[in-house]
Tab-separated table of C-alpha atoms and ligand atoms in Angstrom:
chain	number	residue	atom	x	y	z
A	987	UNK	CA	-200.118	185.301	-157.002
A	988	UNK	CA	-203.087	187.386	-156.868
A	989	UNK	CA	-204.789	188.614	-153.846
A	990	UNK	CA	-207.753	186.338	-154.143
A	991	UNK	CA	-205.426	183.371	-154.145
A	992	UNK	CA	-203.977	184.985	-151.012
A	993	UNK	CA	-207.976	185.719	-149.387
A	994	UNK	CA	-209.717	182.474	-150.008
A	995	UNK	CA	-212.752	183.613	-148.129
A	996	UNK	CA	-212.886	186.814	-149.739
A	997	UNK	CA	-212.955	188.719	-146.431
A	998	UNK	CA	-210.273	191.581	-145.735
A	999	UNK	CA	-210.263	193.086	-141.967
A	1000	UNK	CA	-207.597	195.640	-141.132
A	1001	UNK	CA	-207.634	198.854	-139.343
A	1002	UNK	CA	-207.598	202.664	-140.972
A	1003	UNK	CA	-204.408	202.991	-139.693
A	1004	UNK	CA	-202.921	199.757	-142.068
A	1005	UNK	CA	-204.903	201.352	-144.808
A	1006	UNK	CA	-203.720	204.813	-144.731
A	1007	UNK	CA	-200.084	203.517	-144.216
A	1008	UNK	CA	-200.391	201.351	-147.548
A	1009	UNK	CA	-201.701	204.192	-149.510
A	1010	UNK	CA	-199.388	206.614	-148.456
A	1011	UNK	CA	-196.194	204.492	-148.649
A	1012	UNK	CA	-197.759	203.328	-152.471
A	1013	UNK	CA	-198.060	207.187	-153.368
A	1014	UNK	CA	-194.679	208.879	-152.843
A	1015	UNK	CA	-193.583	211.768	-154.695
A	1016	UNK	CA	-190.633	212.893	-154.753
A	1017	UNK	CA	-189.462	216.538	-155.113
A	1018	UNK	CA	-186.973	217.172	-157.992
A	1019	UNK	CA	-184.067	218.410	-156.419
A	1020	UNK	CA	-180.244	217.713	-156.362
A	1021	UNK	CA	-177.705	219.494	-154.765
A	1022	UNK	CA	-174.452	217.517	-156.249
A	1023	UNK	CA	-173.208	214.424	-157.864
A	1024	UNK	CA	-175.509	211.826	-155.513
A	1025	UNK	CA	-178.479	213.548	-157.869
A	1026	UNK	CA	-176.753	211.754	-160.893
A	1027	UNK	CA	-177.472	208.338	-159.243
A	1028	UNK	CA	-180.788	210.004	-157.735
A	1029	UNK	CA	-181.850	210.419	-161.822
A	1030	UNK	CA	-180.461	206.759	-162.519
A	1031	UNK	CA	-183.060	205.275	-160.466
A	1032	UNK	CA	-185.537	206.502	-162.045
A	1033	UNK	CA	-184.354	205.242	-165.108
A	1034	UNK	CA	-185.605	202.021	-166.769
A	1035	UNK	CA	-183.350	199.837	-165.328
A	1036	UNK	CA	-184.197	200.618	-161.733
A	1037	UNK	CA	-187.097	201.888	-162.420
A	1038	UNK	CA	-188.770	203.558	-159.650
A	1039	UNK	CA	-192.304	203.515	-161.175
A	1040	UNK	CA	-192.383	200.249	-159.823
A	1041	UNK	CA	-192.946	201.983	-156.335
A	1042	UNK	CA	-194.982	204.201	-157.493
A	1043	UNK	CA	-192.706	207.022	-157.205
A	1044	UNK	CA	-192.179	207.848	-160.874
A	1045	UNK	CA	-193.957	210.880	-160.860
A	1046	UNK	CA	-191.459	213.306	-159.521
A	1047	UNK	CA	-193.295	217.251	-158.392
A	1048	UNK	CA	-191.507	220.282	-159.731
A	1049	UNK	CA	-193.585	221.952	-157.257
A	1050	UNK	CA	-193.095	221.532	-153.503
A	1051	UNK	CA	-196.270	221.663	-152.911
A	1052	UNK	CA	-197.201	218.419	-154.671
A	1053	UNK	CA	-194.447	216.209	-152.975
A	1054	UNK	CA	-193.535	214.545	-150.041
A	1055	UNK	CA	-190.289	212.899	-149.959
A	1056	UNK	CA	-186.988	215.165	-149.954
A	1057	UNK	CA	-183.909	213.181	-151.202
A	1058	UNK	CA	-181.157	215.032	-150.515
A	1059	UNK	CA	-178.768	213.753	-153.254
A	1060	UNK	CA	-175.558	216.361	-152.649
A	1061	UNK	CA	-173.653	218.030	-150.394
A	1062	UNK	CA	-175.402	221.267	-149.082
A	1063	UNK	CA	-173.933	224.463	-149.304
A	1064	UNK	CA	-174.234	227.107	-146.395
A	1065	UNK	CA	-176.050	229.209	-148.865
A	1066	UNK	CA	-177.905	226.597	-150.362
A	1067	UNK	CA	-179.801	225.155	-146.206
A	1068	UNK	CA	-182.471	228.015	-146.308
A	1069	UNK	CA	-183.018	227.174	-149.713
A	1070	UNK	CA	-183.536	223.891	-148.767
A	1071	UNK	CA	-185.568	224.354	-145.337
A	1072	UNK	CA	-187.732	226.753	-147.621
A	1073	UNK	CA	-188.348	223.435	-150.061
A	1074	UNK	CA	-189.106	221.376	-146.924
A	1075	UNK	CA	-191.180	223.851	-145.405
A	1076	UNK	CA	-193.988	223.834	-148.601
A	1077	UNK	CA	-193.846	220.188	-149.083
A	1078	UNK	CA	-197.163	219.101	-148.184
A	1079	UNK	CA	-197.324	217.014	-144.828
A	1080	UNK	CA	-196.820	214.719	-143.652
A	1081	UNK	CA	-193.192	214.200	-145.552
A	1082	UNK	CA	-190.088	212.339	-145.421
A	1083	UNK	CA	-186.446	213.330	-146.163
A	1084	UNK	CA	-183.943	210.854	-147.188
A	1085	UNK	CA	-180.043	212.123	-146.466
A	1086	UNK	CA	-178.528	210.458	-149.512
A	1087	UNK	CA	-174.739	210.142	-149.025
A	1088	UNK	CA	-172.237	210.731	-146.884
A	1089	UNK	CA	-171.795	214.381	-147.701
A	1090	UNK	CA	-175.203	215.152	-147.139
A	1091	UNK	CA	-175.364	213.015	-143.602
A	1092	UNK	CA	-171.960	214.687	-142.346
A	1093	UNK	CA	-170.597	216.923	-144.743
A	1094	UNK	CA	-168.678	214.296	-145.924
A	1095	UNK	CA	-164.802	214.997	-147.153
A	1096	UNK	CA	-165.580	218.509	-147.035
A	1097	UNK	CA	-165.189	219.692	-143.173
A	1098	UNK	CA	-164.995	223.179	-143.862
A	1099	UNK	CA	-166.732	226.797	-143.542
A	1100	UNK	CA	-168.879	226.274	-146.422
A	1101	UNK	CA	-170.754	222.940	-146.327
A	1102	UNK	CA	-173.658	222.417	-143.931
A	1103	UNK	CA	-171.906	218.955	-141.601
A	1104	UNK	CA	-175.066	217.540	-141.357
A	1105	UNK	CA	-178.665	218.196	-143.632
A	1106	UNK	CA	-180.154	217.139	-139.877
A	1107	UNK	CA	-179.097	220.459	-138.905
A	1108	UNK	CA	-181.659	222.102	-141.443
A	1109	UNK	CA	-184.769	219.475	-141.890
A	1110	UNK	CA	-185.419	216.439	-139.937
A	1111	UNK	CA	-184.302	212.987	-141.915
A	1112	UNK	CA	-185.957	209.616	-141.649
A	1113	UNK	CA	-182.551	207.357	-143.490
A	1114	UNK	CA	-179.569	208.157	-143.661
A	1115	UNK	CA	-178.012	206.450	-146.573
A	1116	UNK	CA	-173.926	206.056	-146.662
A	1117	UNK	CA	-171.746	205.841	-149.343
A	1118	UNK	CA	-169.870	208.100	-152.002
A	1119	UNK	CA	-172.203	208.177	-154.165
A	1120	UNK	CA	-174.387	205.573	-153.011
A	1121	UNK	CA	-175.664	203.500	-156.199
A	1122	UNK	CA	-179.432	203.507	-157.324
A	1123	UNK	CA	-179.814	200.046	-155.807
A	1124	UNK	CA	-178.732	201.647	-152.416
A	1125	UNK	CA	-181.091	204.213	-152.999
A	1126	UNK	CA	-184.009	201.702	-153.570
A	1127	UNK	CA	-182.814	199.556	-150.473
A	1128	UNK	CA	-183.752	202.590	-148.432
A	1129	UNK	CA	-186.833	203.911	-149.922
A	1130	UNK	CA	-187.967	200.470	-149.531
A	1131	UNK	CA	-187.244	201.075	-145.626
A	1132	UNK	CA	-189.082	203.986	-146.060
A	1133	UNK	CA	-192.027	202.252	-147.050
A	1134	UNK	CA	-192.172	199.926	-144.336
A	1135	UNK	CA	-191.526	203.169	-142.083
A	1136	UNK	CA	-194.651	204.865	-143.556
A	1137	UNK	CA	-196.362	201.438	-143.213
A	1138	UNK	CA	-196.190	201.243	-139.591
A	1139	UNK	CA	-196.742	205.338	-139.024
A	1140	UNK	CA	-199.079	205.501	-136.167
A	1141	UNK	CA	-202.251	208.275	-136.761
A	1142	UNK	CA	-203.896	210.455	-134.308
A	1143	UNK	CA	-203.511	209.850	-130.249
A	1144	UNK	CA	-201.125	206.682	-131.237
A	1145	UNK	CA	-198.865	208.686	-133.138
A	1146	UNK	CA	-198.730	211.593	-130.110
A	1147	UNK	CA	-198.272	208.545	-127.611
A	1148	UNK	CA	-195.576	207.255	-130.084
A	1149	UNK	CA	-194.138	210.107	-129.945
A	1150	UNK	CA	-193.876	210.669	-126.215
A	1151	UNK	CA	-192.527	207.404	-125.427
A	1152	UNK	CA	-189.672	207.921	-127.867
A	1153	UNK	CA	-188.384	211.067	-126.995
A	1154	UNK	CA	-188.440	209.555	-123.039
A	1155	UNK	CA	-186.426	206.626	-124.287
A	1156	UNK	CA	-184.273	209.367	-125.842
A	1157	UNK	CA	-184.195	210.903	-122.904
A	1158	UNK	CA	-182.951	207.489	-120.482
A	1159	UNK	CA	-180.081	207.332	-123.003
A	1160	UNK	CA	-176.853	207.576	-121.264
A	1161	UNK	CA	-174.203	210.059	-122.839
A	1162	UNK	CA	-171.752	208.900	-125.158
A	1163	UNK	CA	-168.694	210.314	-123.075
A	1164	UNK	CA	-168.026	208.878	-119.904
A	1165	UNK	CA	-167.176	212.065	-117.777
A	1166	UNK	CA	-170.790	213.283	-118.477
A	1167	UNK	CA	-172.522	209.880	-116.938
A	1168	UNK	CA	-173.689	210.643	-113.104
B	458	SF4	S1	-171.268	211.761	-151.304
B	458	SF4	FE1	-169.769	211.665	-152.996
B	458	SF4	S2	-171.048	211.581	-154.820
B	458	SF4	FE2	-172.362	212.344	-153.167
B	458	SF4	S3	-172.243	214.571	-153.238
B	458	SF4	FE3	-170.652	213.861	-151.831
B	458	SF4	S4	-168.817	213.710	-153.115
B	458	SF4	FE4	-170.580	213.748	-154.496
């Protein structure tokens, strides 16, 4: 079905906000990176049978500065975060970082000295996505949440009052452990 069929009258009215969230969400590019095994299911979807051009996303930046989505496919190694935050840091904005698998949303099996518990301590992440290694169509499930996250990204004094309202609701949240609730 073509978008004529779906505009009979031929009219389109939306706001620059809708706009700017459909182009951005149709133009991610990823930065090539992989810390571990994940990136061997990170490369898988952007082979033919997943097939990531189909998002748009097959054009993956070798430079930082021409990408805006951080997968983090692998664990990440204490020596390895400012690395990483460096990566982030020259990404051009705004950006997104997707924590793929478990050891890069908690460290995973390896609770020790030498593995960062958490990429969230280092850059902030949009999805976390679980599993050991999660497969490719995982990986597509949550860029496709990522789409519909950029699609509804507020702009300008929305996105401040956004913003402020969530960290407040953050804020109300009650503490997990009972002793600490007044
Ligand atoms: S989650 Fe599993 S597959 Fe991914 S980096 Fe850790 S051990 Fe490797």
């Amino acid at each position: 079905m073509g978008i004529e069929e779906k505009l009979p009258s031929g009219v389109l009215l939306t706001t620059v906000e809708k706009l700017a969230g459909y182009a951005r969400k149709s133009s991610v590019w990823p930065a090539t990176f992989g810390l571990a095994c994940c990136a061997i299911e990170l490369m898988m979807a952007g082979g033919p049978r997943h097939d990531l051009a189909r998002f748009g996303m097959e054009r993956a930046s070798a430079t930082p500065r021409q990408a805006d989505l951080m997968v983090v496919a692998g664990r990440v190694s204490q020596k390895m975060a400012p690395v990483l935050r460096q990566i982030y840091d020259q990404m051009s904005e705004p950006k997104w970082v997707i924590s793929m698998g478990v050891c890069a949303s908690s460290g995973g099996m390896f609770n020790n000295y030498a593995i960062v518990q958490g990429v969230d301590h280092i850059v902030p992440v949009d999805i976390y996505l679980p599993g050991c290694p999660p497969r490719p169509e995982m990986l597509l499930d949550a860029i496709v949440k990522l789409h519909d996250k950029i699609q509804n990204m507020k702009l300008g004094a929305n996105r401040q009052r956004e913003i402020t309202e969530l960290e407040q609701a953050r804020l109300r949240r009650l503490p997990l452990a009972p002793e600490l609730r007044s």
